[in-house]
Short mmCIF file of C-alpha atoms in Angstrom, two decimals:
data_model
loop_
_atom_site.label_atom_id
_atom_site.label_comp_id
_atom_site.label_asym_id
_atom_site.label_seq_id
_atom_site.Cartn_x
_atom_site.Cartn_y
_atom_site.Cartn_z
CA UNK V 199 10.94 12.53 -3.50
CA UNK V 200 12.73 15.79 -2.86
CA UNK V 201 10.58 18.76 -1.93
CA UNK V 202 13.35 21.30 -1.95
CA UNK V 203 15.56 22.37 -4.82
CA UNK V 204 16.25 25.42 -6.91
CA UNK V 205 13.81 28.32 -6.96
CA UNK V 206 11.87 28.94 -10.11
CA UNK V 207 12.95 32.54 -10.18
CA UNK V 208 9.68 34.33 -11.07
CA UNK V 209 6.03 34.42 -10.08
CA UNK V 210 4.95 33.90 -13.68
CA UNK V 211 3.04 30.67 -14.32
CA UNK V 212 5.26 27.88 -15.67
CA UNK V 213 2.39 26.20 -17.50
CA UNK V 214 -1.11 27.15 -18.49
CA UNK V 215 -2.79 23.79 -18.09
CA UNK V 216 -6.36 23.57 -16.81
CA UNK V 217 -6.53 23.35 -13.02
CA UNK V 218 -2.76 23.34 -12.47
CA UNK V 219 -1.22 26.35 -10.75
CA UNK V 220 2.51 26.77 -11.37
CA UNK V 221 4.03 29.89 -9.79
CA UNK V 222 7.06 30.28 -7.58
CA UNK V 223 4.85 31.32 -4.69
CA UNK V 224 2.64 28.28 -5.13
CA UNK V 225 5.63 25.96 -5.52
CA UNK V 226 7.17 27.19 -2.30
CA UNK V 227 3.84 26.79 -0.52
CA UNK V 228 3.68 23.23 -1.82
CA UNK V 229 7.23 22.64 -0.60
CA UNK V 230 6.23 23.79 2.88
CA UNK V 231 3.19 21.55 2.95
CA UNK V 232 5.13 18.55 1.67
CA UNK V 233 7.76 19.18 4.32
CA UNK V 234 5.04 19.33 6.97
CA UNK V 235 3.87 15.89 5.82
CA UNK V 236 7.21 14.46 6.94
CA UNK V 237 6.76 15.63 10.55
CA UNK V 238 5.33 13.27 13.20
CA UNK V 239 2.09 15.28 13.27
CA UNK V 240 1.83 15.22 9.47
CA UNK V 241 2.46 11.50 9.30
CA UNK V 242 -0.13 10.77 12.00
CA UNK V 243 -2.82 12.94 10.37
CA UNK V 244 -1.95 14.14 6.86
CA UNK V 245 -5.49 15.11 5.87
CA UNK V 246 -5.49 18.80 6.88
CA UNK V 247 -2.31 19.23 4.82
CA UNK V 248 -3.88 17.39 1.89
CA UNK V 249 -6.81 19.78 2.07
CA UNK V 250 -4.48 22.76 1.76
CA UNK V 251 -2.71 21.14 -1.17
CA UNK V 252 -5.98 20.43 -2.95
CA UNK V 253 -7.05 24.05 -2.50
CA UNK V 254 -4.06 25.02 -4.67
CA UNK V 255 -5.34 22.81 -7.49
CA UNK V 256 -5.64 19.12 -8.44
CA UNK V 257 -1.94 19.11 -9.39
CA UNK V 258 0.88 21.45 -8.39
CA UNK V 259 4.65 21.58 -8.74
CA UNK V 260 7.27 21.56 -6.01
CA UNK V 261 10.33 23.78 -6.54
CA UNK V 262 12.29 20.84 -7.98
CA UNK V 263 9.62 20.38 -10.66
CA UNK V 264 7.90 17.28 -9.29
CA UNK V 265 4.19 17.21 -10.14
CA UNK V 266 2.15 16.45 -7.02
CA UNK V 267 -1.34 15.18 -7.84
CA UNK V 268 -4.15 15.50 -5.30
CA UNK V 269 -7.30 15.47 -7.49
CA UNK V 270 -9.17 12.18 -7.81
CA UNK V 271 -9.96 12.28 -11.52
CA UNK V 272 -6.50 13.44 -12.52
CA UNK V 273 -4.91 10.82 -10.26
CA UNK V 274 -7.11 8.03 -11.66
CA UNK V 275 -6.20 8.95 -15.24
CA UNK V 276 -2.46 9.21 -14.57
CA UNK V 277 -2.39 5.92 -12.66
CA UNK V 278 -3.92 4.20 -15.68
CA UNK V 279 -1.57 5.85 -18.19
CA UNK V 280 0.89 3.09 -19.11
CA UNK V 281 3.12 5.61 -20.87
CA UNK V 282 4.35 6.89 -17.51
CA UNK V 283 7.29 4.75 -16.54
CA UNK V 284 8.70 3.66 -13.23
CA UNK V 285 12.19 5.12 -12.78
CA UNK V 286 13.24 4.31 -9.19
CA UNK V 287 16.92 4.35 -10.14
CA UNK V 288 16.76 8.12 -10.57
CA UNK V 289 15.59 8.72 -7.02
CA UNK V 290 18.01 6.14 -5.65
CA UNK V 291 20.96 7.80 -7.36
CA UNK V 292 19.81 11.24 -6.21
CA UNK V 293 19.68 9.92 -2.62
CA UNK V 294 23.30 8.75 -2.89
CA UNK V 295 22.68 5.11 -3.77
CA UNK V 296 23.90 4.86 -7.35
CA UNK V 297 25.22 1.43 -6.24
CA UNK V 298 21.71 0.32 -5.29
CA UNK V 299 22.00 -2.99 -7.14
CA UNK V 300 24.80 -3.91 -4.76
CA UNK V 301 22.60 -3.25 -1.70
CA UNK V 302 20.43 -6.30 -0.90
CA UNK V 303 17.53 -4.31 0.53
CA UNK V 304 17.35 -1.92 -2.41
CA UNK V 305 17.91 -4.61 -5.03
CA UNK V 306 15.17 -6.85 -3.60
CA UNK V 307 12.67 -3.98 -3.51
CA UNK V 308 13.52 -2.08 -6.67
CA UNK V 309 13.90 -5.01 -9.04
CA UNK V 310 10.49 -6.36 -7.98
CA UNK V 311 7.29 -6.25 -10.02
CA UNK V 312 6.29 -3.25 -7.90
CA UNK V 313 8.57 -0.96 -9.94
CA UNK V 314 9.07 -2.83 -13.21
CA UNK V 315 7.71 -1.54 -16.54
CA UNK V 316 6.11 -3.42 -19.43
CA UNK V 317 7.04 -5.73 -21.04
CA UNK V 318 8.97 -7.10 -18.02
CA UNK V 319 6.13 -6.20 -15.68
CA UNK V 320 3.61 -7.81 -18.02
CA UNK V 321 5.58 -11.07 -18.10
CA UNK V 322 6.03 -11.20 -14.32
CA UNK V 323 2.43 -10.30 -13.53
CA UNK V 324 1.13 -12.89 -15.99
CA UNK V 325 3.20 -15.62 -14.35
CA UNK V 326 2.03 -14.79 -10.83
CA UNK V 327 -1.59 -13.97 -11.69
CA UNK V 328 -1.91 -17.39 -13.30
CA UNK V 329 -1.33 -18.84 -9.84
CA UNK V 330 -2.85 -16.05 -7.72
CA UNK V 331 -6.33 -16.81 -9.00
CA UNK V 332 -9.79 -15.76 -7.83
CA UNK V 333 -10.48 -19.42 -7.07
CA UNK V 334 -7.41 -19.68 -4.86
CA UNK V 335 -8.35 -16.47 -3.00
CA UNK V 336 -11.99 -17.49 -2.58
CA UNK V 337 -10.81 -20.82 -1.24
CA UNK V 338 -9.25 -18.98 1.69
CA UNK V 339 -12.60 -17.76 3.08
CA UNK V 340 -12.91 -20.64 5.55
CA UNK V 341 -9.30 -20.26 6.66
CA UNK V 342 -9.80 -16.52 7.17
CA UNK V 343 -12.98 -17.10 9.18
CA UNK V 344 -11.25 -19.72 11.35
CA UNK V 345 -8.33 -17.40 11.98
CA UNK V 346 -10.62 -14.48 12.84
CA UNK V 347 -12.58 -16.67 15.28
CA UNK V 348 -9.37 -17.90 16.92
CA UNK V 349 -7.96 -14.39 17.32
CA UNK V 350 -11.26 -13.09 18.70
CA UNK V 351 -11.21 -15.94 21.21
CA UNK V 352 -7.72 -14.92 22.29
CA UNK V 353 -8.88 -11.31 22.72
CA UNK V 354 -11.88 -12.20 24.88
CA UNK V 355 -11.21 -11.22 28.49
CA UNK V 356 -7.61 -10.31 27.73
CA UNK V 357 -7.82 -6.77 29.14
CA UNK V 358 -6.09 -3.90 27.34
CA UNK V 359 -4.15 -5.22 24.36
CA UNK V 360 -2.33 -3.86 21.34
CA UNK V 361 -4.75 -4.45 18.46
CA UNK V 362 -1.94 -4.45 15.90
CA UNK V 363 0.03 -7.14 17.69
CA UNK V 364 -3.01 -9.19 18.71
CA UNK V 365 -5.14 -9.04 15.55
CA UNK V 366 -4.20 -6.68 12.70
CA UNK V 367 -0.84 -8.37 12.09
CA UNK V 368 -1.49 -12.07 12.88
CA UNK V 369 -4.61 -12.26 10.69
CA UNK V 370 -3.05 -11.25 7.35
CA UNK V 371 0.31 -12.88 8.05
CA UNK V 372 -1.51 -16.15 8.76
CA UNK V 373 -3.54 -15.84 5.57
CA UNK V 374 -0.69 -14.88 3.23
CA UNK V 375 1.51 -17.47 4.93
CA UNK V 376 -1.15 -20.09 4.24
CA UNK V 377 -1.49 -18.95 0.63
CA UNK V 378 2.23 -18.75 -0.07
CA UNK V 379 3.17 -21.84 1.90
CA UNK V 380 5.25 -20.33 4.71
CA UNK V 381 5.04 -22.73 7.69
CA UNK V 382 3.03 -21.40 10.61
CA UNK V 383 5.95 -21.55 13.03
CA UNK V 384 8.01 -19.21 10.85
CA UNK V 385 5.47 -16.46 10.06
CA UNK V 386 5.68 -14.16 13.07
CA UNK V 387 9.41 -13.61 12.65
CA UNK V 388 8.79 -11.65 9.48
CA UNK V 389 7.00 -8.60 10.93
CA UNK V 390 10.14 -6.72 12.03
CA UNK V 391 12.06 -7.94 8.99
CA UNK V 392 9.48 -6.68 6.51
CA UNK V 393 9.10 -3.39 8.38
CA UNK V 394 12.85 -2.80 8.13
CA UNK V 395 12.91 -3.81 4.47
CA UNK V 396 9.85 -1.76 3.48
CA UNK V 397 11.29 1.28 5.22
CA UNK V 398 13.20 2.13 2.03
CA UNK V 399 9.87 3.07 0.42
CA UNK V 400 9.75 6.05 2.77
CA UNK V 401 13.28 7.03 3.72
CA UNK V 402 16.59 6.48 1.99
CA UNK V 403 19.41 7.08 4.44
CA UNK V 404 22.45 5.11 5.53
CA UNK V 405 21.05 3.52 8.72
CA UNK V 406 17.69 2.72 7.13
CA UNK V 407 19.25 1.08 4.09
CA UNK V 408 21.61 -0.89 6.32
CA UNK V 409 18.62 -2.25 8.24
CA UNK V 410 16.87 -3.05 4.98
CA UNK V 411 19.97 -4.86 3.70
CA UNK V 412 20.15 -7.09 6.77
CA UNK V 413 16.43 -7.83 6.62
CA UNK V 414 16.50 -8.55 2.88
CA UNK V 415 19.35 -11.04 3.27
CA UNK V 416 17.44 -12.93 5.96
CA UNK V 417 14.17 -12.86 4.00
CA UNK V 418 15.87 -13.97 0.78
CA UNK V 419 17.83 -16.78 2.40
CA UNK V 420 14.71 -18.13 4.05
CA UNK V 421 12.57 -17.99 0.91
CA UNK V 422 15.32 -19.49 -1.24
CA UNK V 423 15.57 -22.47 1.08
CA UNK V 424 11.77 -22.82 1.17
CA UNK V 425 11.53 -22.63 -2.63
CA UNK V 426 14.15 -25.37 -2.96
CA UNK V 427 12.07 -27.56 -0.64
CA UNK V 428 8.91 -26.85 -2.64
CA UNK V 429 10.63 -27.83 -5.89
CA UNK V 430 11.60 -31.16 -4.35
CA UNK V 431 8.27 -31.72 -2.59
CA UNK V 432 5.54 -29.49 -4.10
CA UNK V 433 2.52 -28.59 -1.98
CA UNK V 434 -0.81 -26.98 -2.80
CA UNK V 435 0.47 -23.46 -2.23
CA UNK V 436 1.44 -20.43 -4.26
CA UNK V 437 5.19 -20.83 -3.85
CA UNK V 438 5.04 -24.35 -5.23
CA UNK V 439 2.98 -23.08 -8.18
CA UNK V 440 5.48 -20.30 -8.87
CA UNK V 441 8.49 -22.58 -8.56
CA UNK V 442 7.49 -24.78 -11.50
CA UNK V 443 7.26 -23.68 -15.14
CA UNK V 444 3.88 -22.61 -16.56
CA UNK V 445 2.11 -24.77 -19.12
CA UNK V 446 3.74 -22.84 -21.95
CA UNK V 447 7.19 -23.30 -20.41
CA UNK V 448 7.47 -19.73 -19.08
CA UNK V 449 9.03 -19.53 -15.65
CA UNK V 450 10.55 -17.21 -13.11
CA UNK V 451 14.31 -17.48 -12.79
CA UNK V 452 15.70 -18.06 -9.30
CA UNK V 453 16.20 -14.38 -8.44
CA UNK V 454 12.78 -13.44 -9.84
CA UNK V 455 11.14 -16.19 -7.81
CA UNK V 456 12.69 -15.00 -4.54
CA UNK V 457 11.93 -11.36 -5.31
CA UNK V 458 8.34 -12.20 -6.20
CA UNK V 459 7.83 -14.34 -3.12
CA UNK V 460 9.28 -11.62 -0.87
CA UNK V 461 7.05 -8.95 -2.44
CA UNK V 462 3.89 -11.08 -2.19
CA UNK V 463 4.59 -12.06 1.40
CA UNK V 464 5.42 -8.52 2.53
CA UNK V 465 2.56 -6.86 0.65
CA UNK V 466 0.20 -9.60 1.78
CA UNK V 467 0.31 -8.52 5.39
CA UNK V 468 1.95 -5.10 5.58
CA UNK V 469 -0.79 -3.11 3.87
CA UNK V 470 -3.64 -5.29 5.17
CA UNK V 471 -2.38 -4.72 8.71
CA UNK V 472 -2.70 -1.01 7.97
CA UNK V 473 -6.21 -1.46 6.57
CA UNK V 474 -7.36 -3.31 9.70
CA UNK V 475 -5.73 -0.88 12.13
CA UNK V 476 -6.78 2.28 10.29
CA UNK V 477 -10.27 0.87 9.83
CA UNK V 478 -10.70 0.16 13.52
CA UNK V 479 -9.51 3.66 14.44
CA UNK V 480 -12.10 5.08 12.04
CA UNK V 481 -14.91 2.89 13.38
CA UNK V 482 -14.14 3.67 17.00
CA UNK V 483 -14.10 7.35 16.12
CA UNK V 484 -17.54 7.02 14.49
CA UNK V 485 -19.55 4.78 16.84
CA UNK V 486 -22.81 5.30 14.94
CA UNK V 487 -21.15 3.81 11.84
CA UNK V 488 -19.74 0.92 13.87
CA UNK V 489 -23.27 0.22 15.10
CA UNK V 490 -24.56 0.12 11.53
CA UNK V 491 -21.99 -2.49 10.54
CA UNK V 492 -22.50 -4.50 13.73
CA UNK V 493 -26.24 -4.70 13.10
CA UNK V 494 -25.97 -5.28 9.33
CA UNK V 495 -23.05 -7.52 8.34
CA UNK V 496 -24.31 -7.27 4.75
CA UNK V 497 -22.89 -3.77 4.78
CA UNK V 498 -19.36 -5.23 4.90
CA UNK V 499 -18.55 -4.81 1.20
CA UNK V 500 -19.29 -1.06 0.89
CA UNK V 501 -17.99 -0.54 4.43
CA UNK V 502 -14.53 -1.83 3.54
CA UNK V 503 -14.45 0.38 0.43
CA UNK V 504 -15.29 3.38 2.59
CA UNK V 505 -12.67 2.48 5.20
CA UNK V 506 -10.10 2.20 2.40
CA UNK V 507 -11.13 5.62 1.12
CA UNK V 508 -11.29 7.30 4.49
CA UNK V 509 -7.81 6.33 5.67
CA UNK V 510 -5.82 4.37 3.10
CA UNK V 511 -2.89 2.21 4.29
CA UNK V 512 -0.97 3.39 1.20
CA UNK V 513 -0.90 7.16 0.98
CA UNK V 514 1.26 7.98 -2.02
CA UNK V 515 2.81 6.48 -5.14
CA UNK V 516 6.08 7.75 -6.57
CA UNK V 517 8.63 6.83 -9.25
CA UNK V 518 6.39 7.62 -12.24
CA UNK V 519 8.17 9.61 -14.96
CA UNK V 520 7.25 10.78 -18.44
CA UNK V 521 9.90 9.23 -20.76
CA UNK V 522 9.07 11.76 -23.48
CA UNK V 523 6.70 14.69 -23.74
CA UNK V 524 3.14 13.43 -23.58
CA UNK V 525 -0.40 14.65 -23.08
CA UNK V 526 -2.40 13.01 -20.32
CA UNK V 527 -5.55 14.09 -18.51
CA UNK V 528 -5.40 17.44 -20.28
CA UNK V 529 -1.85 18.11 -19.12
CA UNK V 530 1.35 18.40 -21.09
CA UNK V 531 4.04 16.44 -19.26
CA UNK V 532 7.53 17.27 -20.52
CA UNK V 533 10.13 14.57 -20.93
CA UNK V 534 11.53 13.62 -17.54
CA UNK V 535 8.53 14.96 -15.61
CA UNK V 536 8.29 13.22 -12.24
CA UNK V 537 4.79 12.50 -10.93
CA UNK V 538 3.76 11.79 -7.34
CA UNK V 539 0.16 10.77 -6.67
CA UNK V 540 -1.18 11.43 -3.17
CA UNK V 541 -3.78 8.68 -2.89
CA UNK V 542 -4.96 9.85 0.51
CA UNK V 543 -5.67 13.33 -0.85
CA UNK V 544 -7.42 12.04 -3.97
CA UNK V 545 -9.63 9.78 -1.85
CA UNK V 546 -11.01 12.86 -0.10
CA UNK V 547 -11.50 15.05 -3.16
CA UNK V 548 -14.72 17.05 -2.57
CA UNK V 549 -15.25 17.23 -6.33
CA UNK V 550 -15.93 13.47 -6.24
CA UNK V 551 -16.90 12.57 -2.67
CA UNK V 552 -19.68 14.38 -0.83
CA UNK V 553 -18.67 15.23 2.74
CA UNK V 554 -15.25 13.67 2.11
CA UNK V 555 -14.04 14.00 5.71
CA UNK V 556 -17.05 12.11 7.05
CA UNK V 557 -17.09 8.31 7.37
CA UNK V 558 -20.21 6.87 5.70
CA UNK V 559 -20.17 3.09 5.38
CA UNK V 560 -23.04 3.07 2.90
CA UNK V 561 -21.32 5.53 0.55
CA UNK V 562 -22.01 4.97 -3.15
CA UNK V 563 -19.45 7.33 -4.70
CA UNK V 564 -16.50 6.43 -6.94
CA UNK V 565 -14.22 3.57 -5.78
CA UNK V 566 -11.17 4.56 -3.72
CA UNK V 567 -7.74 4.69 -5.33
CA UNK V 568 -6.11 2.94 -2.38
CA UNK V 569 -4.95 -0.03 -4.48
CA UNK V 570 -3.52 2.14 -7.26
CA UNK V 571 -4.57 1.69 -10.87
CA UNK V 572 -3.62 0.57 -14.34
CA UNK V 573 -1.03 -2.14 -14.87
CA UNK V 574 0.24 -1.67 -11.32
CA UNK V 575 -3.16 -2.17 -9.66
CA UNK V 576 -2.56 -4.21 -6.51
CA UNK V 577 -2.63 -7.92 -7.28
CA UNK V 578 -3.66 -8.76 -3.72
CA UNK V 579 -6.58 -6.32 -3.52
CA UNK V 580 -9.28 -9.07 -3.55
CA UNK V 581 -7.55 -10.88 -0.67
CA UNK V 582 -7.17 -7.73 1.45
CA UNK V 583 -10.83 -6.86 0.86
CA UNK V 584 -11.98 -10.36 1.78
CA UNK V 585 -10.02 -10.37 5.04
CA UNK V 586 -11.44 -7.01 6.08
CA UNK V 587 -14.99 -7.91 5.03
CA UNK V 588 -14.87 -10.94 7.31
CA UNK V 589 -12.92 -9.36 10.16
CA UNK V 590 -14.74 -6.09 10.88
CA UNK V 591 -18.31 -7.41 11.33
CA UNK V 592 -17.05 -10.31 13.44
CA UNK V 593 -14.92 -8.01 15.59
CA UNK V 594 -17.76 -5.56 16.22
CA UNK V 595 -20.26 -8.34 17.02
CA UNK V 596 -17.86 -10.07 19.40
CA UNK V 597 -16.98 -6.90 21.28
CA UNK V 598 -19.76 -4.30 21.23
CA UNK V 599 -17.92 -2.32 23.93
CA UNK V 600 -14.58 -2.29 22.08
CA UNK V 601 -12.80 0.99 22.84
CA UNK V 602 -9.46 2.76 22.67
CA UNK V 603 -7.28 2.14 25.72
CA UNK V 604 -4.53 4.66 25.12
CA UNK V 605 -2.78 6.72 22.43
CA UNK V 606 -1.75 5.05 19.21
CA UNK V 607 1.80 5.12 17.88
CA UNK V 608 1.85 6.29 14.25
CA UNK V 609 4.06 4.65 11.70
CA UNK V 610 6.95 6.78 10.51
CA UNK V 611 6.94 7.67 6.84
CA UNK V 612 4.60 8.87 4.12
CA UNK V 613 4.00 5.92 1.80
CA UNK V 614 2.73 3.31 4.27
CA UNK V 615 0.34 4.73 6.85
CA UNK V 616 -1.21 3.44 10.03
CA UNK V 617 -0.56 2.85 13.72
CA UNK V 618 2.16 0.46 14.74
CA UNK V 619 0.65 0.27 18.22
CA UNK V 620 -3.10 0.62 18.93
CA UNK V 621 -4.12 -0.10 22.53
CA UNK V 622 -7.74 -1.26 22.89
CA UNK V 623 -9.95 -2.81 25.51
CA UNK V 624 -12.64 -5.32 24.60
CA UNK V 625 -14.96 -4.14 27.40
#
């Protein structure tokens, strides 16, 4: 999303919608704050900048006309409004990639269910949700518990370690690998590949897209070969289920199958790694809350919701556009209006959350927006929640003296948020 662009030319309000301030002065202030979010300091801790944005109103315009939404209620309504359409091709062309369908990294990402609209999105989601069932997810509880216990055993007495490398990545990649059917020996190779591929969600430039292209080719080739093997010799895994037609004959074509498998595999560990790493940072920064969870594992369900709210692994959602003039959440959105939702800002809206900058694991406010909403609500949300609900109490019980052992390294970018390196000592 561009934050620059032409000036509006006057200080007169552009719109007179409730709670939305639209003057040149405000737009330029928004542009400055959005630019600050792209700095290393802004990416590491965006919340002071979000606070300043929210003080301007629950939704404001940048100079290029993009509507930036920071208010919880407005964000929740817009995320559920199916009339807003995903238009990633507009941003790709504006970034100089009008040929994006010829770039493997861009094609694999931006033809996926993540950015498709109904009815295509509806068809794809129906096919995968028929296999990605609550029963299948619940059946992973024992496997998650075993993996957590094994990783905790590896951490015991290990001295200072990188929590991301030792726990926050191997747990979800093991779980999604188990679910999808990726052999254990092959799973760890995907962390750098997915990071390079997912980088296009944050930054579209020549070197980044080139890295994404190389990663996407390797990911696609691997999954295509694995899908072929599953067709010949089906197993009790999600890829086998997706590779065969549904009962009514509906099926994914070959490209859709590979794109879906790549998206599920990447999303299955990339954002959950962020949830685990961000959550641990929050708990170590609030030892009294960590003690509560350590002493009461039954607090795990609300605790994970609060950790998701406090520091979401996904911070913003883009690519939503009004295809024609429409009214939504009390706003008039003209045709072509681009909408960016800052999930991290909405999750700390003081109009909804009391003491929003304080971590309270027993919070009973509205649910966080960290998994999005509407037709694009995250399909893997129940799995991510289950992993975190098992992992955090076990981690805190196993290591009551768990502590930071050095500075974290923040992930670059705005969309996906969390440390890529988090040194800890188990005591």
